[in-house]
């Protein structure tokens, strides 16, 4: 009987893959597994990693599981990470989460711990997708909308962990409270990252636009507003004003879908910036990003403006402290488009780091360099503008094509 | 055998007349030395390329004047066809052997002017052949470095070993040798020979100094800590790829990755640089906190911040630029306070000028103090300009203000010095 070490099936397959890819490390003495790598598990681990990188997740899983079976090293967090990443890539989020969880228990490197936690959260969300959740109003039947339009005599007050809601409709107070907590989670994830918003907010729902204007002092066309009111002793009272009915007297569903998350975003961002000045494009861009649903009109407007050479230049967008009435629609559309592009092009950590740097007063170029920890690039903003505008056009084109396919009017 | 007296006189005269010429000294024991001889009353001194030797007169049989190597070279060039690259190459080799390095280099270049493919002349000038092209050592180094970093070389690429061997042969400066050895270590990483690579890099780090040593030690640390060849990327790399609209697949996605791929090693180095930037940020914060209460403490914190930023840049060039500008801006603000303080002292003297009864001596002292305050302020402005100089685009205001203030101070100094001169 030969004393030669048998070649395991996964490893043999790995050798074949290595030959195929031309990447497998050569064994120093021609004996499989006995390469110049230090630890005995190094070659199979690296083989698993290479399978993972080649998109051959099943083979990566086999290799990692073989390593974890204890034949070389009893238990390795690094093999668990390959297993977890491969499972995640296969869309087997439950198993991936389990492997990440085991790796976390063995992991001592803070950088890796943070990474594993993020991956676990991603598995919990069911993947990296940033698909928009359905707007709250989509769940409201016509009857429910009619009920929500009712005005009762007594004020109905509902209190939750962050909000106190007052309106003249008990059902509406309950509904807004429920969605306010959900909106706060969205806004906090967007702006604060893993930090929880620590304050309590009053939500005052005024019956009509006239009531809203009288109470909030906002005589414009808006139907929502936030206030941060300084009180004795250094305390602040946080208030969001909303409007129950539209001008026609029906329930204003935009209150739930757009106005509430929009104003909440303003409130959270204002507190996040504290005394530091917050650029207008950031305030409005983030607030619109917090709203539910895809703002088709704004996406089309931004895309069309870029395509026809009428877009506001990035430098102009970044430095506006107020916008002219004739360009406000475009300014808002482009601000949202820019923030959406930035958020989607960066990891959550990078995006939050970016907001932190902007809060510290760094201009966007510097803030991006810092948030991304990238070497200095004098052309960064110009290249960003080009890439973002290309994306704005592409988005508008896709949206147009989808609408045409659906036979909808543009 | 003793030298005849007339020969001695002749030798002395010859020596005096032909200072630049070489002499050949024949010793009584049969040795012959070449150099520049100085014949004294009791001894003969010979200056050679290796040092000076003195011989007592009785040990010297005779001294003969000979042609210098330069003269011999001229002779050889006259005798050979200067349009024949091979003949010229032979002369160049001879010059090289005689220690006429500069002349030899010039001749090798002449050979190349006649025949740009003359391999021996190319090699003698330190060229190496890369993919059919002759390139200089630094270019060869840069090319191999770029190929390795760009992932263009597979771990079994047969061209790398000969390339490295050529670079090793041609590298003469210590920095060049270090660079070649670093490339060799990185090639070991690419081949998956991580323990050997880690050991080589650690050894290089011990031999190198300053920031290169830090960089090499960091590389060695990354390899040692990930000796199984796996590194976990926690975010896509390069980090800006997605932001700048790179095609899908151009950015390396997060997750476990083989350290043998150069882009992964670069990402690991970037992660380390980020850690160093965090240290710098902590120093900046510490300096900022004590700017008004502990000026030396703030200065020290900013000095440490800049040192950290230098280290970060050593790992990833130019990664620290915006932080560096921030520190310099803060340092400039502190220095401007110093300028203001000197200006206040000057203003206080100025305010009493012409309002006090002063003796000529007291008046002279007063002007002297004013000159001193202005000179100190001017020196501080020079420091501001020195600090801001590399960042003319970002520190426009700082630079412009300092320049304007310096002009004003110069004008005032001229007036004060004229006044002092007249007083004296």
PDB file of C-alpha atoms in Angstrom, chain A residues 20 27-28 31 63 68 73 129 190 216 222 240 332 337 340-341 370 372 380 406:
ATOM      1  CA  UNK A  20      -7.568  26.116 -15.899  1.00  0.00           C
ATOM      2  CA  UNK A  27       3.805  23.133  -5.130  1.00  0.00           C
ATOM      3  CA  UNK A  28       7.458  23.681  -4.393  1.00  0.00           C
ATOM      4  CA  UNK A  31       3.675  17.378  -4.054  1.00  0.00           C
ATOM      5  CA  UNK A  63     -13.231  23.452   0.185  1.00  0.00           C
ATOM      6  CA  UNK A  68     -13.734  23.151   8.832  1.00  0.00           C
ATOM      7  CA  UNK A  73      -7.000  22.789  11.723  1.00  0.00           C
ATOM      8  CA  UNK A 129     -30.332  45.184  -2.596  1.00  0.00           C
ATOM      9  CA  UNK A 190     -29.400  57.081   5.837  1.00  0.00           C
ATOM     10  CA  UNK A 216     -46.695  76.587  11.519  1.00  0.00           C
ATOM     11  CA  UNK A 222     -45.889  73.193   1.600  1.00  0.00           C
ATOM     12  CA  UNK A 240     -43.062  68.170  12.917  1.00  0.00           C
ATOM     13  CA  UNK A 332     -34.127  69.872  -6.181  1.00  0.00           C
ATOM     14  CA  UNK A 337     -30.029  62.733  -8.146  1.00  0.00           C
ATOM     15  CA  UNK A 340     -28.821  59.146  -4.719  1.00  0.00           C
ATOM     16  CA  UNK A 341     -25.765  58.587  -6.906  1.00  0.00           C
ATOM     17  CA  UNK A 370     -11.315  61.333   3.256  1.00  0.00           C
ATOM     18  CA  UNK A 372     -13.009  56.860   0.684  1.00  0.00           C
ATOM     19  CA  UNK A 380     -12.067  63.819  -8.716  1.00  0.00           C
ATOM     20  CA  UNK A 406     -46.292  50.076 -19.861  1.00  0.00           C
TER      21      UNK A 406
END
